[in-house]
Coordinates of N, CA and C and ligand atoms in Angstrom, one line a residue:
M1 N 0.8 -1.2 0.0 CA 0.0 0.0 -0.1 C 0.9 1.2 -0.1
R2 N 2.0 1.2 0.7 CA 2.9 2.3 0.8 C 3.6 2.5 -0.7
N3 N 3.9 1.5 -1.3 CA 4.4 1.6 -2.8 C 3.4 2.2 -3.6
K4 N 2.2 1.9 -3.4 CA 1.2 2.4 -4.2 C 1.0 3.9 -4.0
L5 N 1.0 4.2 -2.7 CA 1.0 5.6 -2.4 C 2.1 6.5 -3.0
A6 N 3.3 5.9 -2.9 CA 4.4 6.6 -3.4 C 4.3 6.8 -5.0
D7 N 3.9 5.7 -5.6 CA 3.6 5.9 -7.0 C 2.5 7.0 -7.4
L8 N 1.4 7.0 -6.6 CA 0.5 8.0 -6.7 C 1.1 9.3 -6.5
L9 N 2.0 9.5 -5.5 CA 2.5 10.9 -5.3 C 3.5 11.3 -6.5
S10 N 4.1 10.3 -7.1 CA 5.0 10.3 -8.1 C 4.1 10.9 -9.3
G11 N 3.1 10.3 -9.4 CA 2.2 10.7 -10.6 C 1.5 12.1 -10.4
K12 N 1.6 12.6 -9.3 CA 1.0 13.9 -9.0 C 2.2 15.0 -9.0
G13 N 3.5 14.5 -9.3 CA 4.6 15.5 -9.6 C 5.7 15.5 -8.6
I14 N 5.6 14.5 -7.6 CA 6.9 14.5 -6.7 C 8.0 13.7 -7.4
V15 N 9.2 14.4 -7.4 CA 10.2 13.7 -8.3 C 11.4 13.3 -7.5
D16 N 11.4 13.9 -6.2 CA 12.8 13.5 -5.4 C 12.6 12.2 -4.8
N17 N 13.5 11.3 -5.5 CA 13.5 9.8 -5.1 C 13.7 9.6 -3.4
S18 N 14.3 10.3 -2.8 CA 14.7 10.3 -1.4 C 13.3 10.5 -0.6
V19 N 12.7 11.4 -1.2 CA 11.3 11.7 -0.5 C 10.3 10.6 -0.8
L20 N 10.3 10.1 -2.0 CA 9.3 9.0 -2.4 C 9.7 7.6 -1.5
E21 N 11.2 7.5 -1.2 CA 11.7 6.3 -0.6 C 11.1 6.5 1.0
A22 N 11.2 7.7 1.5 CA 10.7 8.0 2.7 C 9.2 7.6 3.0
I23 N 8.5 8.0 1.9 CA 6.9 7.7 2.0 C 6.9 6.2 1.9
R24 N 7.7 5.5 1.2 CA 7.5 4.0 1.0 C 8.0 3.5 2.4
A25 N 8.7 4.1 3.2 CA 9.2 3.4 4.3 C 8.4 3.6 5.6
V26 N 7.8 4.9 5.9 CA 7.2 5.2 7.0 C 5.8 4.7 7.1
P27 N 5.5 3.8 8.2 CA 4.2 3.2 8.3 C 3.1 4.2 8.9
R28 N 2.5 4.9 7.8 CA 1.6 6.2 8.2 C 0.4 5.5 9.0
H29 N 0.0 4.2 8.9 CA -1.1 3.8 9.5 C -0.9 3.7 11.0
L30 N 0.4 3.7 11.7 CA 0.5 3.8 12.9 C 0.4 5.1 13.6
F31 N 0.3 6.2 12.7 CA 0.3 7.6 13.2 C -1.1 8.0 13.2
L32 N -2.0 7.2 12.9 CA -3.5 7.5 13.0 C -4.3 6.7 14.1
D33 N -5.3 7.3 14.5 CA -6.1 6.5 15.5 C -6.6 5.2 14.8
S34 N -6.7 4.1 15.4 CA -7.2 3.0 14.9 C -8.4 2.9 14.0
S35 N -9.2 3.9 14.2 CA -10.6 3.9 13.5 C -10.3 4.4 12.1
F36 N -9.1 5.0 11.7 CA -8.9 5.4 10.4 C -7.7 4.8 9.8
E37 N -7.2 3.7 10.4 CA -6.2 3.0 10.0 C -6.3 2.3 8.7
D38 N -7.5 1.9 8.3 CA -7.7 1.2 7.1 C -7.5 2.2 5.8
H39 N -7.6 3.6 6.1 CA -7.6 4.6 5.2 C -6.3 5.2 5.0
A40 N -5.2 4.7 5.9 CA -4.0 5.4 6.0 C -3.3 5.7 4.7
Y41 N -3.5 4.8 3.7 CA -2.7 5.0 2.5 C -3.4 5.8 1.4
Q42 N -4.5 6.5 1.9 CA -5.2 7.1 0.8 C -4.7 8.4 0.9
D43 N -4.6 9.4 0.0 CA -3.9 10.5 0.0 C -4.9 11.7 0.5
K44 N -5.2 11.5 1.9 CA -6.1 12.3 2.4 C -5.5 12.9 3.9
A45 N -6.2 13.9 4.3 CA -5.8 14.3 5.7 C -6.9 13.6 6.7
F46 N -6.4 13.4 8.0 CA -7.3 12.7 8.8 C -7.3 13.2 10.3
P47 N -8.3 13.3 11.2 CA -8.3 14.0 12.4 C -7.4 13.2 13.3
I48 N -6.5 13.8 14.0 CA -5.5 13.1 15.0 C -5.8 13.4 16.4
G49 N -7.1 14.1 16.6 CA -7.3 14.6 18.0 C -7.0 15.8 18.4
A50 N -7.6 16.7 19.4 CA -7.3 18.0 19.6 C -7.5 19.0 18.5
D51 N -8.6 18.6 17.7 CA -8.9 19.4 16.5 C -7.9 19.5 15.5
Q52 N -7.0 18.7 15.5 CA -6.0 18.9 14.5 C -5.9 17.7 13.3
T53 N -5.1 17.8 12.3 CA -5.2 16.7 11.4 C -3.7 16.3 11.0
I54 N -3.4 15.1 10.6 CA -2.3 14.5 9.9 C -2.4 15.1 8.5
S55 N -1.3 15.6 8.0 CA -1.4 16.3 6.6 C -1.6 15.1 5.6
Q56 N -2.1 15.6 4.5 CA -2.3 14.7 3.4 C -1.0 14.2 2.7
P57 N -0.6 13.0 2.4 CA 0.6 12.7 2.1 C 1.1 13.5 1.1
Y58 N 0.4 13.9 0.0 CA 1.0 14.7 -1.1 C 1.5 16.1 -0.4
T59 N 0.8 16.7 0.5 CA 1.4 17.9 1.1 C 2.6 17.7 1.9
V60 N 2.8 16.5 2.5 CA 4.1 16.2 3.2 C 5.1 15.9 2.3
A61 N 4.9 15.2 1.3 CA 5.9 15.1 0.1 C 6.3 16.4 -0.6
F62 N 5.3 17.1 -0.8 CA 5.5 18.5 -1.5 C 6.5 19.3 -0.6
Q63 N 6.0 19.4 0.5 CA 6.8 20.4 1.4 C 8.2 19.8 1.7
T64 N 8.2 18.5 1.9 CA 9.5 17.9 2.1 C 10.4 17.9 1.0
E65 N 10.0 17.9 0.0 CA 10.8 17.9 -1.5 C 11.3 19.5 -1.5
L66 N 10.6 20.4 -1.1 CA 11.0 21.9 -1.2 C 12.1 22.2 -0.2
L67 N 12.2 21.3 0.9 CA 13.2 21.5 2.0 C 14.6 21.2 1.5
Q68 N 14.7 20.2 0.4 CA 15.9 19.6 0.0 C 16.8 19.2 1.0
V69 N 16.3 18.3 2.0 CA 17.0 17.7 3.0 C 18.2 16.9 2.7
R70 N 19.3 17.1 3.3 CA 20.3 16.1 3.0 C 20.8 15.6 4.4
P71 N 21.5 14.4 4.5 CA 21.8 13.8 5.8 C 22.6 14.9 6.6
D72 N 22.2 14.9 7.9 CA 22.7 15.6 8.9 C 22.3 17.1 8.8
H73 N 21.4 17.4 8.0 CA 20.8 18.8 8.0 C 19.9 19.0 9.3
K74 N 20.2 20.2 9.8 CA 19.5 20.6 11.0 C 18.1 21.1 10.6
V75 N 17.0 20.5 10.9 CA 15.7 20.8 10.4 C 14.7 21.2 11.6
L76 N 14.0 22.3 11.4 CA 13.1 22.7 12.4 C 11.7 22.4 11.9
E77 N 10.8 21.7 12.6 CA 9.4 21.6 12.3 C 8.6 22.3 13.3
I78 N 7.7 23.1 12.6 CA 6.7 23.7 13.5 C 5.3 22.9 13.3
G79 N 4.9 22.3 14.5 CA 3.6 21.6 14.3 C 3.9 20.1 14.2
T80 N 4.3 19.4 15.4 CA 4.6 18.0 15.6 C 3.4 17.3 15.1
G81 N 2.2 17.7 15.7 CA 1.0 16.8 15.3 C 1.1 15.3 15.7
S82 N 0.8 14.5 14.6 CA 0.9 13.0 14.7 C 2.4 12.7 14.7
G83 N 3.3 13.4 14.3 CA 4.8 12.8 14.2 C 5.0 12.3 12.9
Y84 N 4.1 12.3 12.0 CA 4.4 11.7 10.7 C 5.3 12.4 9.8
Q85 N 5.2 13.7 9.7 CA 6.1 14.5 9.0 C 7.5 14.3 9.6
T86 N 7.6 14.4 11.1 CA 8.8 14.2 11.7 C 9.7 13.0 11.2
A87 N 8.7 11.8 11.2 CA 9.3 10.6 10.9 C 9.9 10.5 9.3
V88 N 9.2 11.3 8.4 CA 9.7 11.4 7.0 C 11.0 12.1 7.1
L89 N 11.1 13.2 7.9 CA 12.3 13.9 7.9 C 13.6 13.1 8.6
L90 N 13.2 12.2 9.6 CA 14.2 11.6 10.2 C 14.6 10.3 9.2
K91 N 13.8 10.0 8.3 CA 14.1 8.8 7.3 C 15.2 9.4 6.5
L92 N 15.1 10.7 6.2 CA 16.1 11.4 5.2 C 17.3 11.8 5.9
K93 N 17.5 11.3 7.2 CA 18.5 11.4 8.1 C 18.9 12.9 8.6
A94 N 17.8 13.6 8.6 CA 17.8 15.0 9.1 C 18.0 15.0 10.8
K95 N 18.6 16.0 11.4 CA 18.5 16.1 12.9 C 17.4 17.0 13.0
V96 N 16.3 16.3 13.7 CA 15.0 17.2 13.7 C 14.8 17.7 15.0
Y97 N 14.2 19.0 15.1 CA 13.7 19.7 16.2 C 12.3 20.2 15.9
T98 N 11.4 19.6 16.8 CA 10.0 19.9 16.4 C 9.2 20.4 17.6
I99 N 8.4 21.4 17.2 CA 7.6 22.0 18.2 C 6.0 21.9 18.2
E100 N 5.5 21.6 19.2 CA 4.1 21.4 19.2 C 3.4 22.3 20.4
R101 N 2.2 23.0 20.1 CA 1.7 24.0 21.2 C 0.5 23.3 21.8
Q102 N 0.0 22.1 21.4 CA -1.0 21.5 22.1 C -0.4 20.4 23.0
L103 N -0.7 20.6 24.3 CA -0.1 19.7 25.3 C -0.4 18.2 25.1
E104 N -1.7 18.0 24.8 CA -2.1 16.8 24.6 C -1.4 16.0 23.6
L105 N -1.3 16.6 22.4 CA -0.6 16.1 21.2 C 0.9 15.9 21.5
F106 N 1.5 17.0 22.2 CA 2.9 17.0 22.6 C 3.1 15.7 23.4
K107 N 2.3 15.4 24.5 CA 2.5 14.2 25.4 C 2.4 12.9 24.4
K108 N 1.3 12.9 23.8 CA 0.9 11.6 23.1 C 2.0 11.3 22.0
T109 N 2.4 12.3 21.2 CA 3.4 11.9 20.2 C 4.8 11.7 20.8
S110 N 5.2 12.5 21.8 CA 6.4 12.1 22.5 C 6.6 10.6 22.9
I111 N 5.6 10.2 23.6 CA 5.5 8.9 24.1 C 5.5 7.8 22.8
F112 N 4.8 8.3 21.9 CA 4.8 7.4 20.5 C 6.2 7.2 19.8
F113 N 6.9 8.5 19.8 CA 8.3 8.4 19.3 C 9.2 7.5 19.9
K114 N 9.0 7.5 21.4 CA 9.9 6.6 22.3 C 9.6 5.0 22.0
K115 N 8.3 4.8 21.8 CA 7.8 3.5 21.6 C 8.2 3.0 20.3
M116 N 8.2 3.8 19.2 CA 8.6 3.4 17.9 C 10.1 3.5 17.6
G117 N 10.9 4.1 18.6 CA 12.3 4.3 18.2 C 12.7 5.4 17.3
Y118 N 11.7 6.3 17.2 CA 12.0 7.5 16.5 C 12.9 8.5 17.2
S119 N 13.9 9.0 17.0 CA 14.8 10.0 17.7 C 15.0 11.3 17.2
P120 N 14.0 12.1 17.2 CA 14.2 13.6 16.8 C 15.2 14.0 17.9
K121 N 15.9 15.2 17.6 CA 16.9 15.8 18.5 C 16.2 16.2 19.7
K122 N 15.1 17.0 19.4 CA 14.2 17.5 20.4 C 12.8 17.6 20.2
V123 N 11.9 17.4 21.1 CA 10.5 17.5 20.8 C 10.1 18.6 21.9
I124 N 9.6 19.8 21.5 CA 9.4 20.8 22.4 C 8.0 21.1 22.5
F125 N 7.4 21.4 23.8 CA 6.2 22.0 24.0 C 6.3 23.5 24.0
G126 N 5.9 24.3 22.9 CA 6.0 25.7 23.0 C 5.4 26.2 21.7
D127 N 5.7 27.4 21.6 CA 5.1 28.2 20.6 C 6.1 28.3 19.3
G128 N 5.5 27.9 18.1 CA 6.4 27.7 17.0 C 6.5 29.2 16.3
Y129 N 5.8 30.2 16.5 CA 6.0 31.6 16.0 C 7.3 32.0 16.4
K130 N 7.9 31.6 17.6 CA 9.3 32.1 18.1 C 10.5 31.2 17.5
G131 N 10.1 30.2 16.9 CA 11.1 29.2 16.5 C 11.8 28.6 17.6
L132 N 13.2 28.3 17.4 CA 14.0 27.8 18.5 C 15.4 28.5 18.5
P133 N 15.4 29.7 19.0 CA 16.7 30.5 18.9 C 17.9 29.7 19.4
E134 N 17.7 29.1 20.4 CA 19.0 28.4 21.2 C 19.6 27.3 20.1
E135 N 18.9 26.8 19.2 CA 19.3 25.8 18.4 C 19.6 26.3 17.0
A136 N 19.3 27.6 16.6 CA 19.4 28.1 15.3 C 21.1 28.3 15.1
P137 N 21.5 28.5 13.8 CA 20.7 28.5 12.5 C 20.3 27.1 12.0
F138 N 19.2 27.0 11.3 CA 18.9 25.8 10.6 C 19.1 25.6 9.1
D139 N 19.3 24.5 8.6 CA 19.2 24.3 7.2 C 17.9 24.5 6.7
S140 N 16.9 23.9 7.3 CA 15.6 24.4 6.9 C 14.7 24.4 8.0
I141 N 13.6 25.1 7.6 CA 12.4 25.2 8.7 C 11.2 24.8 7.8
I142 N 10.2 24.0 8.4 CA 9.0 23.6 7.7 C 7.9 23.8 8.8
V143 N 6.9 24.6 8.2 CA 5.8 25.1 9.1 C 4.4 24.1 8.6
T144 N 3.9 23.3 9.5 CA 2.8 22.4 9.0 C 1.6 22.8 9.5
A145 N 1.4 24.1 9.7 CA 0.0 24.7 9.9 C 0.0 26.0 9.2
G146 N -1.4 26.6 8.9 CA -1.4 27.8 8.1 C -1.2 29.0 8.9
A147 N -0.2 29.8 8.5 CA 0.4 31.0 9.2 C -0.3 32.1 8.5
P148 N -1.0 32.9 9.4 CA -1.6 34.2 9.0 C -0.5 35.2 8.3
F149 N 0.6 35.0 8.9 CA 1.8 35.9 8.2 C 3.1 35.2 8.6
V150 N 4.2 35.6 7.9 CA 5.3 35.0 8.2 C 6.1 35.4 9.4
P151 N 6.3 34.6 10.4 CA 7.1 34.9 11.6 C 8.5 35.4 11.4
N152 N 8.7 36.7 11.6 CA 10.2 37.1 11.4 C 11.3 36.0 12.1
P153 N 11.0 35.6 13.3 CA 12.0 34.8 14.0 C 12.3 33.5 13.1
L154 N 11.5 33.1 12.4 CA 11.7 31.8 11.4 C 12.8 32.2 10.3
L155 N 12.4 33.3 9.7 CA 13.4 33.9 8.6 C 14.9 34.0 9.3
A156 N 14.9 34.8 10.5 CA 16.0 35.0 11.2 C 16.9 33.7 11.6
Q157 N 16.2 32.7 11.7 CA 16.9 31.5 12.2 C 17.4 30.5 11.2
L158 N 17.4 30.9 9.9 CA 17.9 30.2 8.8 C 19.3 30.5 8.5
K159 N 20.0 29.4 8.1 CA 21.3 29.6 7.6 C 21.5 30.4 6.3
V160 N 22.4 31.0 5.9 CA 22.7 31.5 4.5 C 22.4 30.3 3.6
G161 N 21.6 30.3 2.6 CA 21.4 29.1 1.8 C 20.1 28.3 2.3
G162 N 19.7 28.7 3.5 CA 18.7 27.9 4.2 C 17.3 28.2 3.6
R163 N 16.3 27.1 3.8 CA 15.2 27.2 3.2 C 13.9 27.1 4.2
L164 N 12.9 28.0 4.1 CA 11.7 28.0 4.9 C 10.5 27.8 4.0
V165 N 9.8 26.7 4.4 CA 8.8 26.3 3.7 C 7.4 26.5 4.6
I166 N 6.6 27.4 4.2 CA 5.5 27.8 5.1 C 4.2 28.0 4.3
P167 N 3.2 27.5 4.7 CA 1.8 27.8 4.1 C 1.3 29.1 4.6
V168 N 1.1 30.1 3.8 CA 0.7 31.5 4.3 C -0.7 31.7 3.9
G169 N -1.5 32.2 4.9 CA -3.0 32.7 4.6 C -3.8 32.1 5.6
T170 N -5.1 32.5 5.8 CA -6.1 32.2 6.7 C -7.1 31.0 6.3
D171 N -7.9 31.5 5.4 CA -9.0 30.2 4.9 C -8.3 29.4 4.1
E172 N -7.5 29.9 3.2 CA -6.6 29.0 2.4 C -5.2 29.5 2.5
Q173 N -4.3 28.7 2.2 CA -2.8 29.1 2.3 C -2.1 28.9 0.9
I174 N -1.1 29.8 0.7 CA -0.2 29.6 -0.4 C 1.0 29.2 0.0
M175 N 1.3 28.0 -0.4 CA 2.7 27.4 -0.1 C 3.8 28.4 -0.4
T176 N 4.6 28.8 0.4 CA 5.6 29.8 0.1 C 7.1 29.2 0.6
L177 N 8.0 29.5 -0.4 CA 9.4 29.1 -0.1 C 10.2 30.3 0.0
F178 N 11.0 30.4 1.0 CA 12.0 31.4 1.2 C 13.3 30.8 1.2
V179 N 14.2 31.3 0.5 CA 15.6 30.9 0.3 C 16.5 32.1 0.9
R180 N 17.3 31.8 1.9 CA 18.0 32.9 2.5 C 19.3 33.1 1.6
K181 N 19.5 34.3 0.9 CA 20.7 34.6 0.0 C 21.7 35.1 0.7
S182 N 21.5 35.8 1.8 CA 22.5 36.5 2.4 C 22.0 36.9 3.8
A183 N 22.8 37.5 4.6 CA 22.2 38.0 6.0 C 20.8 38.6 5.9
K184 N 20.8 39.6 4.7 CA 19.6 40.4 4.8 C 18.6 40.0 3.7
E185 N 19.1 39.1 2.6 CA 18.2 39.0 1.4 C 17.6 37.6 1.5
F186 N 16.3 37.5 0.9 CA 15.6 36.3 1.0 C 15.0 36.3 -0.5
E187 N 15.0 35.0 -1.1 CA 14.2 34.8 -2.3 C 12.9 34.3 -2.0
K188 N 11.9 34.7 -2.5 CA 10.5 34.1 -2.2 C 9.9 33.5 -3.4
K189 N 9.3 32.4 -3.2 CA 8.5 31.7 -4.3 C 7.2 31.3 -3.8
E190 N 6.1 31.6 -4.5 CA 4.8 31.1 -4.2 C 4.3 29.9 -5.0
L191 N 3.9 28.8 -4.3 CA 3.9 27.6 -5.0 C 2.6 26.8 -4.9
G192 N 1.4 27.6 -5.1 CA 0.2 26.9 -5.2 C -0.6 27.0 -3.7
S193 N -1.9 26.6 -3.8 CA -2.6 26.8 -2.6 C -3.1 25.4 -2.0
F194 N -3.2 25.3 -0.7 CA -3.2 24.3 0.1 C -4.3 24.7 1.3
R195 N -4.7 23.6 2.0 CA -5.5 24.0 3.2 C -5.0 23.3 4.4
F196 N -4.7 24.2 5.5 CA -4.1 23.6 6.8 C -4.9 24.0 8.0
V197 N -4.8 23.4 9.0 CA -5.4 23.8 10.4 C -4.4 25.0 10.7
P198 N -5.1 26.0 11.4 CA -4.3 27.3 11.6 C -3.1 27.1 12.7
L199 N -2.2 28.0 12.2 CA -0.9 28.1 13.1 C -1.5 29.2 14.3
L200 N -1.5 28.7 15.4 CA -2.2 29.5 16.5 C -1.1 30.2 17.4
E201 N -1.4 31.5 17.9 CA -0.5 32.0 18.7 C -1.0 31.7 20.2
N202 N 0.2 31.5 21.1 CA -0.1 31.1 22.4 C -0.6 32.4 23.2
K203 N -1.7 32.0 24.0 CA -2.3 33.1 24.7 C -1.7 33.3 26.1
N204 N -0.9 32.4 26.5 CA -0.3 32.4 27.8 C 1.2 33.0 27.7
Ligands
LIG301 N1 3.2 17.7 11.0 C1 1.9 17.2 11.6 C2 0.8 18.2 11.1 C3 -0.1 18.4 12.3 S1 -1.4 19.7 11.9 C4 1.6 15.8 11.1 O1 2.3 15.2 10.2 O2 0.8 15.2 11.7 C5 -0.4 21.1 12.5 C6 0.1 21.0 14.0 O3 0.4 22.4 14.3 C7 -1.1 20.7 15.1 O4 -0.6 19.7 15.9 C8 -1.2 22.1 15.9 O5 -1.6 21.8 17.2 C9 0.3 22.6 15.8 N2 0.2 24.1 15.9 C10 -0.6 25.0 15.7 N3 -0.1 26.3 16.1 C11 1.1 25.9 16.5 C12 2.2 26.8 17.1 N4 2.2 28.2 17.2 N5 3.4 26.4 17.4 C13 3.5 25.1 17.4 N6 2.6 24.2 16.8 C14 1.5 24.6 16.6

């Protein structure tokens, strides 16, 4: 079923073989509640509790491809959620730092990572709008929730040459890629519309 899913994503335009290999390798059904398990290899988003969703596989593959992950790259993920995207990044041999703002999901997914033997460098309960200054700079940053605007700390925490992939917008989001060209210059590309749950600001 995973091979079929990877073939489907390849048909939808995903070309990076390392990304398709990661999709072939990660058992998505284990990241879903058992009631959705049978549908795990459809190209669809599903609820994961706490009003959140596991992203559609195409979206995961599309964003991951844009990051251009290489082994040992330091990657920051905003929105741990089910941990599926984290697992795809780990499969690409990235050093992954991942932030989740919902306590329930943070706890559940932290336990799941341990159980499965997935070892992100850090799983953090916190606010992704701030990034992770103490571990910056990053080779790439991926935001897996819809951001109403581009948080400046995320741009500031990229290496020169680093890439930020972020869906920007409220009702609908435009997938946006920023590449840091120098200390002050960023190249920006807009790459089609998607629908994500919102990136929320912490009230506390
Ligand atoms: N990468 C996840 C996608 C989960 S949906 C996966 O593969 O399953 C997006 C996640 O972003 C949700 O879990 C949501 O709680 C989280 N989120 C929303 N706002 C956030 C913020 N400000 N900081 C960190 N995480 C946030």
